Amino acid sequence: MAILEVNGIQKDFGSTQVLKNVSFTLEEGNALAIIGSSGSGKTTLLRCLNFLDSPSRGSIEVKGETLFDASWQASQKEKNLRLKRLHFGMVFQSFHLFPQYTALENVTLAERLLAKERTDFKQHKRDIYEEIDEHGKALLEQMGLADRISHYPHQLSGGQQQRVAIARALALKPDILCFDEPTSALDPELTGEVLKVIRGLATQKTTMIIVTHEMAFARDVADQIIFMDDGMIVEQGASKQVIDSPREERTKQFLTRYMEG
């Protein structure tokens, strides 16, 4: 059974259709890469999946539960929106770390805030916080940042900041980890260290959706690739098939232009 089912998503901004009847499924433990030119709708799709934007039409299901249906009344769409977002972890292009917090504090902040809602929080506050901090340290160690837990964002390189952002996204144990062009703000030297982390997550069968302009990376790491153009899915298939032997002429044109560029 698919962990994610996206059915007929459309997103309108005024009279402009940015997403047009987008449908796909994602199996648990798989990585899906989304490629396409700037303005093709990739980031908007990711924002709709994370409920940062509300689709104009369509539905989103995770683990068989309908989290969003555009036919619902507005009150239903907004109900438990924060809980719905917990199904997805989001890693943005520009890190979005809190500059006043250390690496560890950035990773553990959301978990600490959620812990306050636990019925046993007042009774076991110290133990709960210690457990959260240990979890945060383990995630930073996984990212190769064990020696940077007390550093502030301005003391970290761009690649290190993005790895902190990945640890933060993993902290709440989301069903699906989403990346919005995670290397676009990095120079080539730092790009490699972030891609290495994502490769490791793929090896561990972390369910991921990766919007990326790194074609070779998408081919090697993703199980499936979606190519989008003008708000639509033009082609979808196994990663090596889409990159090496695209079936659609528009996909061929995009890849040829990318390789020549």
CSV table of C-alpha atoms in Angstrom, one decimal:
chain,number,residue,atom,x,y,z
A,1,MET,CA,0.0,0.0,0.0
A,2,ALA,CA,1.3,3.5,-0.9
A,3,ILE,CA,2.2,5.7,2.1
A,4,LEU,CA,1.2,8.8,0.1
A,5,GLU,CA,-1.5,9.3,-2.5
A,6,VAL,CA,-1.9,12.6,-4.3
A,7,ASN,CA,-5.1,12.8,-6.3
A,8,GLY,CA,-5.9,15.6,-8.8
A,9,ILE,CA,-4.1,18.4,-7.1
A,10,GLN,CA,-4.7,21.8,-8.6
A,11,LYS,CA,-3.4,25.1,-7.3
A,12,ASP,CA,-4.6,28.5,-8.5
A,13,PHE,CA,-3.2,31.9,-7.7
A,14,GLY,CA,-5.9,34.2,-8.9
A,15,SER,CA,-6.6,33.2,-12.5
A,16,THR,CA,-3.3,31.5,-12.9
A,17,GLN,CA,-3.2,27.7,-12.6
A,18,VAL,CA,0.2,26.7,-11.1
A,19,LEU,CA,-0.6,23.0,-10.6
A,20,LYS,CA,-2.9,21.2,-13.0
A,21,ASN,CA,-4.4,17.8,-12.0
A,22,VAL,CA,-1.3,16.4,-10.4
A,23,SER,CA,-1.6,12.8,-9.2
A,24,PHE,CA,0.9,10.3,-8.0
A,25,THR,CA,1.7,7.7,-5.3
A,26,LEU,CA,4.7,7.0,-3.2
A,27,GLU,CA,5.6,3.7,-1.6
A,28,GLU,CA,7.0,3.6,1.9
A,29,GLY,CA,10.8,3.5,1.9
A,30,ASN,CA,11.1,4.9,-1.6
A,31,ALA,CA,12.7,8.1,-2.7
A,32,LEU,CA,10.9,10.2,-5.3
A,33,ALA,CA,12.8,13.0,-7.2
A,34,ILE,CA,10.9,15.8,-8.9
A,35,ILE,CA,12.7,17.6,-11.7
A,36,GLY,CA,11.8,20.3,-14.1
A,37,SER,CA,12.5,23.9,-15.1
A,38,SER,CA,12.1,26.8,-12.8
A,39,GLY,CA,8.4,27.8,-12.7
A,40,SER,CA,7.2,24.3,-13.5
A,41,GLY,CA,5.4,23.9,-10.2
A,42,LYS,CA,7.8,21.7,-8.3
A,43,THR,CA,8.1,23.9,-5.1
A,44,THR,CA,4.4,24.7,-5.1
A,45,LEU,CA,3.6,21.0,-5.2
A,46,LEU,CA,5.9,20.5,-2.2
A,47,ARG,CA,4.3,23.4,-0.3
A,48,CYS,CA,0.8,21.9,-0.9
A,49,LEU,CA,2.0,18.5,0.4
A,50,ASN,CA,3.2,20.2,3.5
A,51,PHE,CA,0.1,22.3,3.9
A,52,LEU,CA,2.1,25.5,3.6
A,53,ASP,CA,-0.2,26.3,0.6
A,54,SER,CA,-3.8,25.0,0.3
A,55,PRO,CA,-4.6,23.2,-3.0
A,56,SER,CA,-7.6,24.5,-4.9
A,57,ARG,CA,-8.7,21.0,-5.9
A,58,GLY,CA,-7.8,17.5,-5.1
A,59,SER,CA,-6.9,15.4,-2.1
A,60,ILE,CA,-3.9,14.1,-0.1
A,61,GLU,CA,-3.8,10.8,1.7
A,62,VAL,CA,-1.1,9.5,4.1
A,63,LYS,CA,-1.2,5.9,5.3
A,64,GLY,CA,-4.8,5.6,4.0
A,65,GLU,CA,-6.0,8.7,6.0
A,66,THR,CA,-7.3,11.6,4.0
A,67,LEU,CA,-5.5,14.6,5.4
A,68,PHE,CA,-6.9,17.1,2.9
A,69,ASP,CA,-9.8,17.2,0.5
A,70,ALA,CA,-10.5,20.5,-1.4
A,71,SER,CA,-14.3,19.7,-1.2
A,72,TRP,CA,-14.2,20.0,2.6
A,73,GLN,CA,-15.5,23.1,4.2
A,74,ALA,CA,-12.9,25.6,5.3
A,75,SER,CA,-13.1,24.6,9.0
A,76,GLN,CA,-12.3,21.0,8.1
A,77,LYS,CA,-9.3,22.0,6.0
A,78,GLU,CA,-7.9,24.0,8.9
A,79,LYS,CA,-8.7,21.5,11.6
A,80,ASN,CA,-5.6,20.0,13.2
A,81,LEU,CA,-3.4,21.5,10.5
A,82,ARG,CA,-0.4,21.4,12.7
A,83,LEU,CA,-0.9,17.7,13.3
A,84,LYS,CA,-1.2,17.1,9.6
A,85,ARG,CA,2.1,18.8,9.0
A,86,LEU,CA,3.8,16.4,11.4
A,87,HIS,CA,3.5,13.7,8.7
A,88,PHE,CA,6.0,15.6,6.6
A,89,GLY,CA,9.5,16.9,7.5
A,90,MET,CA,10.5,19.9,5.3
A,91,VAL,CA,14.1,20.9,4.4
A,92,PHE,CA,14.1,24.3,2.6
A,93,GLN,CA,16.6,25.8,0.1
A,94,SER,CA,17.9,28.4,2.6
A,95,PHE,CA,18.1,26.4,5.8
A,96,HIS,CA,15.8,28.7,7.8
A,97,LEU,CA,17.7,28.0,11.1
A,98,PHE,CA,17.0,30.3,14.1
A,99,PRO,CA,20.1,32.4,14.4
A,100,GLN,CA,19.7,32.8,18.2
A,101,TYR,CA,19.8,29.1,18.9
A,102,THR,CA,22.6,26.6,18.7
A,103,ALA,CA,22.6,23.6,16.4
A,104,LEU,CA,21.2,21.4,19.1
A,105,GLU,CA,18.6,23.9,20.1
A,106,ASN,CA,17.4,24.3,16.5
A,107,VAL,CA,17.1,20.5,16.2
A,108,THR,CA,15.2,20.0,19.5
A,109,LEU,CA,13.0,23.1,19.6
A,110,ALA,CA,9.9,21.6,18.0
A,111,GLU,CA,10.1,18.4,20.0
A,112,ARG,CA,10.5,20.5,23.2
A,113,LEU,CA,7.4,22.5,22.3
A,114,LEU,CA,5.3,19.4,21.6
A,115,ALA,CA,6.5,17.8,24.9
A,116,LYS,CA,4.7,20.6,26.9
A,117,GLU,CA,1.4,19.1,25.7
A,118,ARG,CA,2.1,15.7,27.3
A,119,THR,CA,0.1,14.9,30.4
A,120,ASP,CA,3.2,13.9,32.3
A,121,PHE,CA,5.3,16.9,31.3
A,122,LYS,CA,5.3,18.7,34.6
A,123,GLN,CA,6.1,15.6,36.6
A,124,HIS,CA,8.9,14.4,34.3
A,125,LYS,CA,10.1,17.6,32.6
A,126,ARG,CA,13.8,17.1,33.3
A,127,ASP,CA,13.8,13.5,32.1
A,128,ILE,CA,11.8,14.4,29.0
A,129,TYR,CA,14.1,17.2,28.1
A,130,GLU,CA,17.2,15.0,28.6
A,131,GLU,CA,15.7,12.4,26.3
A,132,ILE,CA,14.9,15.0,23.7
A,133,ASP,CA,18.5,16.4,23.9
A,134,GLU,CA,20.0,12.9,23.5
A,135,HIS,CA,17.8,12.3,20.5
A,136,GLY,CA,19.0,15.7,19.0
A,137,LYS,CA,22.6,14.8,19.7
A,138,ALA,CA,22.2,11.4,18.0
A,139,LEU,CA,20.7,13.1,14.9
A,140,LEU,CA,23.5,15.6,14.7
A,141,GLU,CA,26.0,12.8,15.0
A,142,GLN,CA,24.3,11.0,12.2
A,143,MET,CA,24.8,14.2,10.1
A,144,GLY,CA,28.5,14.3,11.0
A,145,LEU,CA,28.1,17.3,13.3
A,146,ALA,CA,28.8,15.8,16.7
A,147,ASP,CA,31.5,18.5,17.3
A,148,ARG,CA,29.1,21.3,16.2
A,149,ILE,CA,26.2,20.9,18.6
A,150,SER,CA,27.0,24.1,20.5
A,151,HIS,CA,27.7,26.2,17.5
A,152,TYR,CA,25.3,28.9,16.3
A,153,PRO,CA,24.3,29.1,12.6
A,154,HIS,CA,26.7,32.0,11.8
A,155,GLN,CA,29.6,29.7,13.0
A,156,LEU,CA,28.6,27.0,10.5
A,157,SER,CA,29.3,26.6,6.8
A,158,GLY,CA,26.3,26.5,4.5
A,159,GLY,CA,26.6,22.7,4.2
A,160,GLN,CA,26.7,22.3,7.9
A,161,GLN,CA,23.7,24.5,8.3
A,162,GLN,CA,21.7,22.4,5.8
A,163,ARG,CA,22.7,19.3,7.6
A,164,VAL,CA,21.4,20.8,10.9
A,165,ALA,CA,18.2,21.6,9.0
A,166,ILE,CA,17.9,17.9,7.9
A,167,ALA,CA,18.4,16.8,11.5
A,168,ARG,CA,15.7,19.2,12.6
A,169,ALA,CA,13.3,17.8,9.9
A,170,LEU,CA,14.0,14.3,11.1
A,171,ALA,CA,13.6,15.1,14.8
A,172,LEU,CA,9.8,14.6,14.9
A,173,LYS,CA,10.1,11.3,13.0
A,174,PRO,CA,7.9,12.3,9.9
A,175,ASP,CA,6.4,9.7,7.6
A,176,ILE,CA,7.9,11.5,4.6
A,177,LEU,CA,10.9,13.8,4.4
A,178,CYS,CA,10.7,16.5,1.8
A,179,PHE,CA,13.6,18.5,0.3
A,180,ASP,CA,13.1,21.7,-1.8
A,181,GLU,CA,16.3,21.9,-3.8
A,182,PRO,CA,18.5,21.4,-0.8
A,183,THR,CA,21.8,22.2,-2.5
A,184,SER,CA,20.7,25.3,-4.6
A,185,ALA,CA,22.2,27.7,-2.1
A,186,LEU,CA,25.5,25.9,-1.8
A,187,ASP,CA,28.7,26.0,-3.8
A,188,PRO,CA,29.9,22.7,-5.4
A,189,GLU,CA,32.2,21.8,-2.6
A,190,LEU,CA,29.5,22.0,0.1
A,191,THR,CA,26.9,20.4,-2.2
A,192,GLY,CA,28.7,17.1,-2.0
A,193,GLU,CA,28.4,16.8,1.8
A,194,VAL,CA,24.7,17.4,1.8
A,195,LEU,CA,24.1,14.9,-1.1
A,196,LYS,CA,26.1,12.4,0.9
A,197,VAL,CA,23.7,12.7,3.8
A,198,ILE,CA,20.7,12.3,1.6
A,199,ARG,CA,22.3,9.2,-0.1
A,200,GLY,CA,22.7,7.8,3.4
A,201,LEU,CA,19.0,8.4,4.2
A,202,ALA,CA,18.0,6.6,1.0
A,203,THR,CA,20.2,3.6,1.9
A,204,GLN,CA,18.3,3.5,5.2
A,205,LYS,CA,15.0,3.4,3.2
A,206,THR,CA,13.8,6.8,4.5
A,207,THR,CA,10.7,7.8,2.5
A,208,MET,CA,11.6,11.0,0.7
A,209,ILE,CA,10.4,13.5,-1.9
A,210,ILE,CA,13.3,15.5,-3.3
A,211,VAL,CA,12.9,18.5,-5.6
A,212,THR,CA,16.3,18.8,-7.2
A,213,HIS,CA,18.3,20.1,-10.2
A,214,GLU,CA,21.0,17.5,-9.6
A,215,MET,CA,20.1,15.0,-12.4
A,216,ALA,CA,22.9,12.5,-11.8
A,217,PHE,CA,22.0,12.5,-8.1
A,218,ALA,CA,18.3,11.9,-8.9
A,219,ARG,CA,19.2,9.1,-11.3
A,220,ASP,CA,21.4,7.3,-8.7
A,221,VAL,CA,19.5,7.9,-5.5
A,222,ALA,CA,15.8,8.1,-6.4
A,223,ASP,CA,13.6,5.1,-7.0
A,224,GLN,CA,11.1,7.1,-9.1
A,225,ILE,CA,11.4,10.4,-11.0
A,226,ILE,CA,8.6,12.9,-11.9
A,227,PHE,CA,9.3,15.4,-14.6
A,228,MET,CA,7.1,18.5,-14.4
A,229,ASP,CA,6.4,21.2,-16.9
A,230,ASP,CA,3.9,24.0,-16.8
A,231,GLY,CA,2.3,22.7,-13.6
A,232,MET,CA,1.7,19.2,-15.0
A,233,ILE,CA,3.4,15.8,-14.7
A,234,VAL,CA,4.7,15.1,-18.1
A,235,GLU,CA,6.6,11.9,-17.4
A,236,GLN,CA,7.0,9.6,-14.4
A,237,GLY,CA,8.9,6.3,-14.1
A,238,ALA,CA,11.9,4.5,-12.7
A,239,SER,CA,14.8,7.0,-12.2
A,240,LYS,CA,17.2,5.4,-14.7
A,241,GLN,CA,14.5,5.1,-17.3
A,242,VAL,CA,13.4,8.8,-17.1
A,243,ILE,CA,17.0,10.1,-17.2
A,244,ASP,CA,18.6,7.7,-19.6
A,245,SER,CA,15.6,6.8,-21.9
A,246,PRO,CA,12.9,9.4,-21.5
A,247,ARG,CA,9.7,8.6,-23.5
A,248,GLU,CA,8.2,12.1,-23.8
A,249,GLU,CA,9.6,14.6,-26.2
A,250,ARG,CA,9.3,17.4,-23.6
A,251,THR,CA,11.4,15.4,-21.1
A,252,LYS,CA,14.1,14.8,-23.8
A,253,GLN,CA,14.2,18.5,-24.6
A,254,PHE,CA,14.7,19.4,-20.9
A,255,LEU,CA,17.4,16.8,-20.3
A,256,THR,CA,19.2,17.7,-23.5
A,257,ARG,CA,19.2,21.4,-22.6
A,258,TYR,CA,20.3,20.6,-19.0
A,259,MET,CA,23.2,18.4,-20.2
A,260,GLU,CA,24.3,21.1,-22.7
A,261,GLY,CA,24.1,23.8,-20.0
